[in-house]
mmCIF file of C-alpha atoms and ligand atoms in Angstrom:
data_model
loop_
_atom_site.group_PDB
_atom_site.id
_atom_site.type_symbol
_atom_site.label_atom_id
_atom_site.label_comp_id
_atom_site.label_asym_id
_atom_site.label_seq_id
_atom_site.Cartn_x
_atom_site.Cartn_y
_atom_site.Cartn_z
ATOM 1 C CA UNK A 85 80.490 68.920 27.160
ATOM 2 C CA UNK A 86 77.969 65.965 28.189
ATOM 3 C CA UNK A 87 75.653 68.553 29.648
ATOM 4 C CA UNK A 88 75.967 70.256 25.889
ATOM 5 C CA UNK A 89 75.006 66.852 24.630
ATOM 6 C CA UNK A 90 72.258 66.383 26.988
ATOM 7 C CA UNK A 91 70.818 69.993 25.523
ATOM 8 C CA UNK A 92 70.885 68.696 22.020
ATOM 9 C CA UNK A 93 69.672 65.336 22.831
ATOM 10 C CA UNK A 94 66.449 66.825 24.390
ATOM 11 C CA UNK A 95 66.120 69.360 21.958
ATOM 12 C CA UNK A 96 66.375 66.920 19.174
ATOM 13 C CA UNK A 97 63.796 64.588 20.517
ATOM 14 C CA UNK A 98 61.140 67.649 20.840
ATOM 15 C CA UNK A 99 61.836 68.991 16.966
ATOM 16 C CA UNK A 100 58.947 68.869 14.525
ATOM 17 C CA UNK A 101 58.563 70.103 10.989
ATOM 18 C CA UNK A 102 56.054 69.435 7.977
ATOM 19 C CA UNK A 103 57.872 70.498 5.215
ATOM 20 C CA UNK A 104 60.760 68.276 3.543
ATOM 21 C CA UNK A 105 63.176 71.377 3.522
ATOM 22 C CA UNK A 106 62.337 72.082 7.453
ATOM 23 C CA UNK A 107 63.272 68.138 7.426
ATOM 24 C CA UNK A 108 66.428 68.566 5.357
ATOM 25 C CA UNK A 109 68.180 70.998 7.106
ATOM 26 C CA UNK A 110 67.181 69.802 10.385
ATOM 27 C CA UNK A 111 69.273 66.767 9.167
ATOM 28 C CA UNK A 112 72.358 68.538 7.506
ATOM 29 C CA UNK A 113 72.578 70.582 11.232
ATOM 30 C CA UNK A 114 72.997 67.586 12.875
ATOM 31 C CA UNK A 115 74.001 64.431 10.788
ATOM 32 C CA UNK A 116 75.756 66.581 7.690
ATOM 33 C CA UNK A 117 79.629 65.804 7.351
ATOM 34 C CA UNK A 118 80.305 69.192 8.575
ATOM 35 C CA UNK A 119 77.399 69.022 11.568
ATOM 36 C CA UNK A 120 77.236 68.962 15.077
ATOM 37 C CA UNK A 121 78.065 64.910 15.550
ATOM 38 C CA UNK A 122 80.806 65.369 13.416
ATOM 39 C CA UNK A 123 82.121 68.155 15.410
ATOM 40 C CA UNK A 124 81.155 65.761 18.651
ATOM 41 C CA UNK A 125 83.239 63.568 16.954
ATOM 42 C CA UNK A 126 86.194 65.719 16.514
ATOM 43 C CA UNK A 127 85.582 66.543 20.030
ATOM 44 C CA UNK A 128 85.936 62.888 21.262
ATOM 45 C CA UNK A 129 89.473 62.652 19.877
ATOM 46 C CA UNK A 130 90.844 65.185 22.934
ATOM 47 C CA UNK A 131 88.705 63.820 26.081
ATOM 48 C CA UNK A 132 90.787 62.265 28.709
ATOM 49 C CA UNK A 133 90.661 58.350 28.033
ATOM 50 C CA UNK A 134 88.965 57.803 31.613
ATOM 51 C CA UNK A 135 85.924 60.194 30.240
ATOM 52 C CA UNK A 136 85.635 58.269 26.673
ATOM 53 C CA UNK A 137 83.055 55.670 27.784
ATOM 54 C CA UNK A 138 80.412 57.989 28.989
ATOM 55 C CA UNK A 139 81.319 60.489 26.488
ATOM 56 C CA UNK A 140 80.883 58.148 23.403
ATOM 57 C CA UNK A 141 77.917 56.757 24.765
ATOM 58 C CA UNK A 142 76.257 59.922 25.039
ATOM 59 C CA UNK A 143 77.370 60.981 20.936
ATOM 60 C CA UNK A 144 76.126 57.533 19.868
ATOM 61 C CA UNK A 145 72.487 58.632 22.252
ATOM 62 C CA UNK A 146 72.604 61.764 19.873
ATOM 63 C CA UNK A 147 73.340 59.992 16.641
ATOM 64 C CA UNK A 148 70.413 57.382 17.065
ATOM 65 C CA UNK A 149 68.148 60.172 18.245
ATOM 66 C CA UNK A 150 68.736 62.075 15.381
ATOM 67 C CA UNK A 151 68.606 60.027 13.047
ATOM 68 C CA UNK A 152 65.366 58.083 14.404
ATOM 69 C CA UNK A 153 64.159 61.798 14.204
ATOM 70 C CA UNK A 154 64.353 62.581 10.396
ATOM 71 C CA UNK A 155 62.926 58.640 9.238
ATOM 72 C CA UNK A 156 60.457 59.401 12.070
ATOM 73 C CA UNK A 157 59.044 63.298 10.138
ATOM 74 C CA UNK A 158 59.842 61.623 6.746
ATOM 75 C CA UNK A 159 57.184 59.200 7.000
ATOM 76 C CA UNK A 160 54.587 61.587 8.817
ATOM 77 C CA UNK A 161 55.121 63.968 5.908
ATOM 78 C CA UNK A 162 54.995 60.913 3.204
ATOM 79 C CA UNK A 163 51.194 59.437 4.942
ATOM 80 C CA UNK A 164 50.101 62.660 4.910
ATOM 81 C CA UNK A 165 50.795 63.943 0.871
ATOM 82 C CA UNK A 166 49.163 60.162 0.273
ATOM 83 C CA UNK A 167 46.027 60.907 1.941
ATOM 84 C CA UNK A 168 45.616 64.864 1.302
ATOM 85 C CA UNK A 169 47.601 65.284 -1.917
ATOM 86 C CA UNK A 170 46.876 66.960 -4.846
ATOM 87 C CA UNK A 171 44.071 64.542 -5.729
ATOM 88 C CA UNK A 172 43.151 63.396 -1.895
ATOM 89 C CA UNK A 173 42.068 59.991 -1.634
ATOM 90 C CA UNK A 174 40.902 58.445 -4.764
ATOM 91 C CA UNK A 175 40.142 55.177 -3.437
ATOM 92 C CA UNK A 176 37.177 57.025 -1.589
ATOM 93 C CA UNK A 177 33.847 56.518 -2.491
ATOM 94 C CA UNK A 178 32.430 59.596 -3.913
ATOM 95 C CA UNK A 179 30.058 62.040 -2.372
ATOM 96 C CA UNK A 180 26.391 61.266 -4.075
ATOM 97 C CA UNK A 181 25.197 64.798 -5.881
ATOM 98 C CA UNK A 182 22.173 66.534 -4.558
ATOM 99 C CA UNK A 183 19.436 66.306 -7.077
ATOM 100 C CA UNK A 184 18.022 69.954 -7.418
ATOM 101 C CA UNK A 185 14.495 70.705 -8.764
ATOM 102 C CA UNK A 186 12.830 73.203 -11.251
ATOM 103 C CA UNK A 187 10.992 76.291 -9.953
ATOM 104 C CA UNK A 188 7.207 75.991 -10.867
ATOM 105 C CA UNK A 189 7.693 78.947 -12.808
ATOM 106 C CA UNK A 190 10.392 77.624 -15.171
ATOM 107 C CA UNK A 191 8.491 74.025 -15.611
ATOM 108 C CA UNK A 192 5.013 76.068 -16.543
ATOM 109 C CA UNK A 193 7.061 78.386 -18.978
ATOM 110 C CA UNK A 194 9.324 75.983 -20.377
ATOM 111 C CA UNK A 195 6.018 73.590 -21.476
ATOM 112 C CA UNK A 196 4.664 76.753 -23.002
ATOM 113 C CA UNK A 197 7.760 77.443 -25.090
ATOM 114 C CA UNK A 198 7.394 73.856 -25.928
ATOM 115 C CA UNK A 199 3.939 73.959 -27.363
ATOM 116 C CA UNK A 200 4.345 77.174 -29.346
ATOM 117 C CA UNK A 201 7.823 76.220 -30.453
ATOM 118 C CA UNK A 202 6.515 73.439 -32.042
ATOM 119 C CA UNK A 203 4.223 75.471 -34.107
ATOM 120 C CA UNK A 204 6.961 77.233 -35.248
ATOM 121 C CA UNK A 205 7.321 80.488 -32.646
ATOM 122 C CA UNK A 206 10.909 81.178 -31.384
ATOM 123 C CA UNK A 207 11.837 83.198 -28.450
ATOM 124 C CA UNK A 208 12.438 86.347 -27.716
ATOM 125 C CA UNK A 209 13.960 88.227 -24.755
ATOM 126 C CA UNK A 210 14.304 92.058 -23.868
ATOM 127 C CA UNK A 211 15.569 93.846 -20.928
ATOM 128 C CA UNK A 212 13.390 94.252 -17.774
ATOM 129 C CA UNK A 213 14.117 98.127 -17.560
ATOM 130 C CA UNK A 214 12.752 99.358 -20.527
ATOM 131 C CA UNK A 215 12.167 103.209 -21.705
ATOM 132 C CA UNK A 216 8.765 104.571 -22.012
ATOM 133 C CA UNK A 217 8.971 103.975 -26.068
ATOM 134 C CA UNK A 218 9.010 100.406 -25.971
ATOM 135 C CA UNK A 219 6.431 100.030 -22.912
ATOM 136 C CA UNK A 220 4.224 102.103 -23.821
ATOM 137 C CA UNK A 221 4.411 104.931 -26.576
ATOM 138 C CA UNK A 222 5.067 102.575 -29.246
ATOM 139 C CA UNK A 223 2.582 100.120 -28.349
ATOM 140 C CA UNK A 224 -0.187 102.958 -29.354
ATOM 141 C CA UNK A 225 -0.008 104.943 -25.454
ATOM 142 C CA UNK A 226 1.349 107.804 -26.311
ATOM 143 C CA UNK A 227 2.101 110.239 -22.891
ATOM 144 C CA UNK A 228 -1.838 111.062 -20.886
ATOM 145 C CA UNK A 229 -3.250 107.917 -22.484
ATOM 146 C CA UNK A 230 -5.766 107.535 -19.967
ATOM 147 C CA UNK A 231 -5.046 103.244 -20.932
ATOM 148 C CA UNK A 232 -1.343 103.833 -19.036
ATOM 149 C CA UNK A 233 -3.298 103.293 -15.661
ATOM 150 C CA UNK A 234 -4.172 99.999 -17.152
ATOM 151 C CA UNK A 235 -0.739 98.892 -15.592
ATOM 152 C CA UNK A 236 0.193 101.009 -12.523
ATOM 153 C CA UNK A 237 4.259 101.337 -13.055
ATOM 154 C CA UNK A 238 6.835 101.574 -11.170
ATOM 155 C CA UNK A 239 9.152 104.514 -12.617
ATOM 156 C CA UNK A 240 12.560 104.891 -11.887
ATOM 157 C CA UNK A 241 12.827 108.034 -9.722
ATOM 158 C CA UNK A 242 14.986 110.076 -11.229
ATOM 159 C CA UNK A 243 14.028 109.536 -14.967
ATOM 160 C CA UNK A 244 10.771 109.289 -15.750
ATOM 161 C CA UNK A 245 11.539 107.764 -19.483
ATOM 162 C CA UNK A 246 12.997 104.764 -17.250
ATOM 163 C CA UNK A 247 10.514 102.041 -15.844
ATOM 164 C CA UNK A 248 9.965 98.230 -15.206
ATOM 165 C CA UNK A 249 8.519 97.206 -17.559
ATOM 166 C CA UNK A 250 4.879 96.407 -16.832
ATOM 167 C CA UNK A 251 4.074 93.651 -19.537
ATOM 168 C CA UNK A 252 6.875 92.172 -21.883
ATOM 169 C CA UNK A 253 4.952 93.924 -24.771
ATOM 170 C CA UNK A 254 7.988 95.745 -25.133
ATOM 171 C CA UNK A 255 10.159 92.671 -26.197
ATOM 172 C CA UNK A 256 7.573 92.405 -29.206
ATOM 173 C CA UNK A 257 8.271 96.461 -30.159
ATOM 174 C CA UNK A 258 12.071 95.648 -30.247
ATOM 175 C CA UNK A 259 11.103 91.840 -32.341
ATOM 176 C CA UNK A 260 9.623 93.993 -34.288
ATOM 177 C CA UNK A 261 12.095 96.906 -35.148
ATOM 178 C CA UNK A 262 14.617 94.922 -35.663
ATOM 179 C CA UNK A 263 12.917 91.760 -37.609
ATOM 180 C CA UNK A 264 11.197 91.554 -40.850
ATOM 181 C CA UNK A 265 7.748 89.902 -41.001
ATOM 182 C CA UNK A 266 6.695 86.810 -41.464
ATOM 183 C CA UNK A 267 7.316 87.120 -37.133
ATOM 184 C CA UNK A 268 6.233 84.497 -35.038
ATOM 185 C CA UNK A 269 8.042 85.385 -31.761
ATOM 186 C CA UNK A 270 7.079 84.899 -28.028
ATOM 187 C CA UNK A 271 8.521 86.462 -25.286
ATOM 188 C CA UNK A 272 9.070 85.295 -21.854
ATOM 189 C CA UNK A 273 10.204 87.110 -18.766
ATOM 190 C CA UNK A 274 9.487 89.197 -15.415
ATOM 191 C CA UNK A 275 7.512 92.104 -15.309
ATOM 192 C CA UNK A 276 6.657 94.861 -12.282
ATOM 193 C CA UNK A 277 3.518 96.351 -11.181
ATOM 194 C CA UNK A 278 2.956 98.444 -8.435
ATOM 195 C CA UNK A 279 0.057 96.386 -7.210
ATOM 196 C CA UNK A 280 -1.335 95.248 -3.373
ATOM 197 C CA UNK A 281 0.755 92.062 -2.558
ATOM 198 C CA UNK A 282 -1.770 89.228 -1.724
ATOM 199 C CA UNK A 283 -2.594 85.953 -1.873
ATOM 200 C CA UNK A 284 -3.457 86.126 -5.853
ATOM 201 C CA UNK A 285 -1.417 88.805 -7.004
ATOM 202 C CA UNK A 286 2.320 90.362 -6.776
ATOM 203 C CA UNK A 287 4.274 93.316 -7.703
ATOM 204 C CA UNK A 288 6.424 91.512 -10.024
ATOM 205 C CA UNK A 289 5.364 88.482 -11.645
ATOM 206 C CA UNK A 290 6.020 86.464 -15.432
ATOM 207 C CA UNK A 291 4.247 86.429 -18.823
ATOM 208 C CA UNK A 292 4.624 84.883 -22.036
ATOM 209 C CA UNK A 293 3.810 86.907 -24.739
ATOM 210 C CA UNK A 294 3.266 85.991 -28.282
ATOM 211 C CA UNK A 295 3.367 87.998 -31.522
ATOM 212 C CA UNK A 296 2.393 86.511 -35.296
ATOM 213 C CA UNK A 297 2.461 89.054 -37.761
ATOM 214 C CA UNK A 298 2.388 87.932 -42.146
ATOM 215 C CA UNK A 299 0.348 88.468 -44.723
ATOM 216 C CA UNK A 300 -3.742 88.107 -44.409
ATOM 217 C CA UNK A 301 -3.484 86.830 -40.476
ATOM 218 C CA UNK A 302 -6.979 86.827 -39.226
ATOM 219 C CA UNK A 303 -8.810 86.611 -36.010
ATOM 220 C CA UNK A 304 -9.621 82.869 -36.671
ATOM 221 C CA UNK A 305 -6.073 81.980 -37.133
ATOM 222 C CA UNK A 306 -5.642 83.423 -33.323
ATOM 223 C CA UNK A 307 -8.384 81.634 -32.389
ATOM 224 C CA UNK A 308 -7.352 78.532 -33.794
ATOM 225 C CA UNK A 309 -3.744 78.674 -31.890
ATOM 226 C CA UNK A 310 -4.954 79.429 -28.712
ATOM 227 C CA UNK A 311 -7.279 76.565 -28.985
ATOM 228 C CA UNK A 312 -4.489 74.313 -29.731
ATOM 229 C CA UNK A 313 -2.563 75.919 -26.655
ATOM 230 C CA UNK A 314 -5.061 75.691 -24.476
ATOM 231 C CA UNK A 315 -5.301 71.937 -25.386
ATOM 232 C CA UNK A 316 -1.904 71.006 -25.072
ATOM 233 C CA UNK A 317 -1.280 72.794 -21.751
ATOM 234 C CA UNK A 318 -4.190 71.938 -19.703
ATOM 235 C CA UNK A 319 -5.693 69.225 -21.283
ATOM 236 C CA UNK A 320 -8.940 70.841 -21.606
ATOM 237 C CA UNK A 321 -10.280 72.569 -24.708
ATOM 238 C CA UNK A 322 -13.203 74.719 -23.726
ATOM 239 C CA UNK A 323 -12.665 78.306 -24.055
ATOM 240 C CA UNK A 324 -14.374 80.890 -24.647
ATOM 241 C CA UNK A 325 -13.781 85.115 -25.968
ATOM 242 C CA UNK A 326 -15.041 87.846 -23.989
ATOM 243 C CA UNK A 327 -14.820 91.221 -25.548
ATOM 244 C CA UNK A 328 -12.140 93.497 -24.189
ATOM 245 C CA UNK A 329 -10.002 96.568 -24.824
ATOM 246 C CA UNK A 330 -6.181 96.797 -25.057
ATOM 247 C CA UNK A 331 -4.558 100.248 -26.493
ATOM 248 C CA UNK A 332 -2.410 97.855 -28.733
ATOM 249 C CA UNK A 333 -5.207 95.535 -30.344
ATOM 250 C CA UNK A 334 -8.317 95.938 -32.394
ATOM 251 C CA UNK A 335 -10.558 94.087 -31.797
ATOM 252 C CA UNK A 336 -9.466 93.054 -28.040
ATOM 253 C CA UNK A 337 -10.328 89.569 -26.378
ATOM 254 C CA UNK A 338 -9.810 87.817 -23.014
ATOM 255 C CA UNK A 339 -9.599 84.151 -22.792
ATOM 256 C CA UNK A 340 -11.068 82.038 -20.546
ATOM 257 C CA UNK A 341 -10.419 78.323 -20.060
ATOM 258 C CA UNK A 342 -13.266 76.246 -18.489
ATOM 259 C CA UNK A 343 -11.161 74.218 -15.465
ATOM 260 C CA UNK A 344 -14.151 73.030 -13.268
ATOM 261 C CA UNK A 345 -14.470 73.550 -9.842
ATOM 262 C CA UNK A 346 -12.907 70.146 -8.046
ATOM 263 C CA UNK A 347 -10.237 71.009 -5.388
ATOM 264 C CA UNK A 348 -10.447 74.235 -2.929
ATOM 265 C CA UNK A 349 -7.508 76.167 -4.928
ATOM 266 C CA UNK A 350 -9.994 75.864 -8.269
ATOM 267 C CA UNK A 351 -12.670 77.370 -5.895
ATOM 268 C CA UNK A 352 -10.285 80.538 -5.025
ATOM 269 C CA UNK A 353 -8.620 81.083 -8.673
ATOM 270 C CA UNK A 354 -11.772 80.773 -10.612
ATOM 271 C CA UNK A 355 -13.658 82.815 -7.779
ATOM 272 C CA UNK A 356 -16.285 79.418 -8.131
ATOM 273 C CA UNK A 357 -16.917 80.052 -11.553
ATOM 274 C CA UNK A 358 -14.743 77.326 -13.076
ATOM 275 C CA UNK A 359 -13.449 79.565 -15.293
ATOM 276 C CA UNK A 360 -10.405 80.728 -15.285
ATOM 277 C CA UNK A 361 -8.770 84.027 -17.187
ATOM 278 C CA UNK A 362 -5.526 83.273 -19.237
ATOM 279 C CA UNK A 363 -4.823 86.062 -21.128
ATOM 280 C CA UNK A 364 -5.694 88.907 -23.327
ATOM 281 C CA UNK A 365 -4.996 89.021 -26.808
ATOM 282 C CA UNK A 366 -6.336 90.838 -30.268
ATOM 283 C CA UNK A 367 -5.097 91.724 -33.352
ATOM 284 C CA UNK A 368 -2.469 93.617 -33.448
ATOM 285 C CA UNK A 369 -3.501 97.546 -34.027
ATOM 286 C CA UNK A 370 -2.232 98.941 -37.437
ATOM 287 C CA UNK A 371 -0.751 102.043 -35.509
ATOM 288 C CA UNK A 372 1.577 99.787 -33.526
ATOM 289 C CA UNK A 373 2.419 98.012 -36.799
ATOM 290 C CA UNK A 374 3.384 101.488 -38.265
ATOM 291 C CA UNK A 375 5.432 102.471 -34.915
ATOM 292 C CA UNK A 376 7.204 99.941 -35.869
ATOM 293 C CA UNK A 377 8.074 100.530 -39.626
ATOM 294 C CA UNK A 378 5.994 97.430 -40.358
ATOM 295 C CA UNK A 379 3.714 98.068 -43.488
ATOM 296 C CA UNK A 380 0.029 97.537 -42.312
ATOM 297 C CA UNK A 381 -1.241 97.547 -45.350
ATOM 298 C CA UNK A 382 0.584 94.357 -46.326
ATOM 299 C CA UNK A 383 0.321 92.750 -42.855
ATOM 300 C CA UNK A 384 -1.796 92.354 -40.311
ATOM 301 C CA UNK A 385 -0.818 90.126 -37.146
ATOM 302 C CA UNK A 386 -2.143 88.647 -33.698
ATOM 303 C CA UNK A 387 -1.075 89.407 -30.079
ATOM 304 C CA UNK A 388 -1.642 87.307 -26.958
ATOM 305 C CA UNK A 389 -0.383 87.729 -23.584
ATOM 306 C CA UNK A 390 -0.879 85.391 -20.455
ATOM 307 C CA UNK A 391 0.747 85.558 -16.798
ATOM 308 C CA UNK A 392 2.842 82.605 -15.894
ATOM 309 C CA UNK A 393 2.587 82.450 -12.318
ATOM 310 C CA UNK A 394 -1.268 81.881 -12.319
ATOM 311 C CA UNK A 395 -1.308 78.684 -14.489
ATOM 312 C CA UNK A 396 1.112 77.723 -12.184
ATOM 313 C CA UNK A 397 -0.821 77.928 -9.620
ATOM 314 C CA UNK A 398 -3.035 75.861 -10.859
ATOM 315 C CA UNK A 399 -1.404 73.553 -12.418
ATOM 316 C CA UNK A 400 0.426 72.392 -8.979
ATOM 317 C CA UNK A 401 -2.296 73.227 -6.814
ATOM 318 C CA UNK A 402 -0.613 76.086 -4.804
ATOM 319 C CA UNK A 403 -2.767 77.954 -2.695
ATOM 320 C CA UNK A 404 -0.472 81.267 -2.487
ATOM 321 C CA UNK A 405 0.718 83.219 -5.247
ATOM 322 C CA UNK A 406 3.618 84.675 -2.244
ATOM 323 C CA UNK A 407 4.647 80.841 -2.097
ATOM 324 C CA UNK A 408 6.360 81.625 -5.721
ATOM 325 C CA UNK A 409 8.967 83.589 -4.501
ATOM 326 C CA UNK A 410 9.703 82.793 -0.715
ATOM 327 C CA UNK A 411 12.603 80.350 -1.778
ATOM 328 C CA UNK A 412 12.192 77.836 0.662
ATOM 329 C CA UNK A 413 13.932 74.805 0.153
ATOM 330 C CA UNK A 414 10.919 72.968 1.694
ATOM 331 C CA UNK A 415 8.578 74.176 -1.167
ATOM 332 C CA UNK A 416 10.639 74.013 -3.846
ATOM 333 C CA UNK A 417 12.564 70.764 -3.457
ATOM 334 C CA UNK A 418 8.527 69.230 -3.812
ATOM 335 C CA UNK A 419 8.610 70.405 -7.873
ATOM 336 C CA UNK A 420 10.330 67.513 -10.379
ATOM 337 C CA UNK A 421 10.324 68.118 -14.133
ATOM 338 C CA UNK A 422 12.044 66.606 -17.008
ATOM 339 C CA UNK A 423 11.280 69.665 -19.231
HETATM 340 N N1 LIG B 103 0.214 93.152 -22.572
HETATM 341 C C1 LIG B 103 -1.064 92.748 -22.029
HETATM 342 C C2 LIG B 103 -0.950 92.696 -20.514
HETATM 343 O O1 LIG B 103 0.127 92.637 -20.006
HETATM 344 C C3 LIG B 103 -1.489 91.416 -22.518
HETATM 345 C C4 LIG B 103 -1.760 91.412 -23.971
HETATM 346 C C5 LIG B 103 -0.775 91.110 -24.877
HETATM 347 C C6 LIG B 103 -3.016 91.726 -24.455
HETATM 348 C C7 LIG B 103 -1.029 91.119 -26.229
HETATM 349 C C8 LIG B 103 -3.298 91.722 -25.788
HETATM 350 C C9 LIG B 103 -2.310 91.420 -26.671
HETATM 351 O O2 LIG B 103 -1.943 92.725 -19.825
#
């Protein structure tokens, strides 16, 4: 019987538990009024009065143990709900919040939604793979217009009415279809071209477009706005119109903003002519009006559209267009912006 004590003793003193029910019945087993001490207890009653001394001593050994024991795991489970509960700790200090910055590409487009909201354009978004309709077709290219290797696309294998789109054009075919004029829309976004990757260019890469289309528009009145863009982006006002040809304008420009020539990276994107290309832009051609079920009779409108990533460029004075879409940390954490 004291050996049986012994046992119980020992195994009492190595029992652990972390839950409160592991705790509970641990202490109905032994201290419960029908538990082992009790039955000990009982026990005690029938042993020869010569072997009650050691006997007790060795129930009253088990009782303390025991009941040490479950105060003992009470508290260890009580400190730890405290410090890991629900809530943890909320006397800690808390954990300061990394500050995260803007890609260059979102600072340069969101000041250009900026300026041209403020003259009263809203924005437009389309999907990035678009049908040959909206890309091209509709924008006055129908199929074998020899103008479609303008933009070398990338197709989608299977379906050749399926691309990416090569110029967010297309956003201003569905503005158009499914708004009446007076439309003063532009349209950011990503667009693909299946070009060389290099330092200056990339297969995919952004553009705003813009689209202004009411009655008597004019070719001054696009002149006038990109002056004022050009003013309020890069500070500088000289610009000048160089005759071009787009399937979906008539007459066709290309702007040029004078930068200067001051830092290496205005050497390499104005290939040291201090000029730097924009965007193109024209009036928009009556056909592409009519694709459209817009009357161009009644209206006439203006179309520019400029690559993102280049201003960017130059705006921040990054030497490599690739930079734009590495994601490291190390370039991009360099880029603060409010806007
Ligand atoms: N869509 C042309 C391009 O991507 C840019 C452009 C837009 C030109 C509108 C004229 C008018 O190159």
């Amino acid at each position: 019987m004291i050996d049986k004590i012994k046992e119980h003793i020992a195994e009492v003193e190595n029992f652990t538990a972390e839950s409160k029910e592991a705790i509970e019945a641990f202490r109905i087993k032994y201290l419960g009024k029908k538990g082992l001490l009790n039955d000990f207890f009982v026990a005690f009653k029938n042993v020869p009065n010569d072997q009650k001394k050691v006997f007790g001593q060795s129930i009253n050994q088990l009782k303390l143990a025991a009941t040490e024991k479950v105060s003992e795991l009470k508290e260890s489970l009580e400190s730890k709900t405290e410090d890991t509960g629900k809530y943890g700790d909320l006397t800690r200090p808390g954990e300061a919040m990394a500050l995260g910055a803007r890609h260059p590409i979102s600072i340069v487009k969101n000041q250009i939604i900026d300026i041209f909201s403020r003259i009263g354009f809203n924005v437009s978004e389309g999907p990035e793979i678009e049908d040959d309709w909206h890309n091209f077709t509709a924008l006055n290219l129908p199929e074998y217009h020899p103008a479609r290797d303008m933009q070398d696309t990338f197709f989608i294998q299977t379906d050749p009415d399926i691309l990416l789109r090569t110029h967010t054009s297309s956003v201003q075919v569905r503005y158009m279809e499914n708004n009446k004029p007076p439309i003063r829309t532009i349209s950011p976004g990503r667009v693909y071209r299946n070009e060389a990757i290099s330092a200056r260019s990339h297969c995919f890469f952004h553009q705003v477009e813009g689209l202004y289309i009411d009655k008597d528009v004019s070719f001054a009145d696009l002149k006038q706005t990109l002056q004022f863009f050009t003013t309020e982006l890069f500070g500088k006002s000289k610009i000048r119109l160089r005759p071009s040809y787009f399937p979906f304008t008539e007459p066709s420009a290309e702007v040029d903003v004078y930068w200067g020539l001051e830092t290496e990276t205005d050497y390499k994107m104005t290939k040291g002519t201090g000029w730097l290309e924009i965007m193109g832009c024209g009036m928009v051609d009556p056909n592409v009006l009519e694709n459209c079920n817009i009357d161009s009779k009644e209206y006439s409108g203006f179309a520019f559209g400029m690559g993102i990533d280049r201003i960017a460029l130059l705006l921040h004075q990054i030497s490599d267009i690739r930079l734009l879409s590495e994601n490291d940390v190390r370039f991009l954490e360099q880029f603060k912006s409010t806007l």
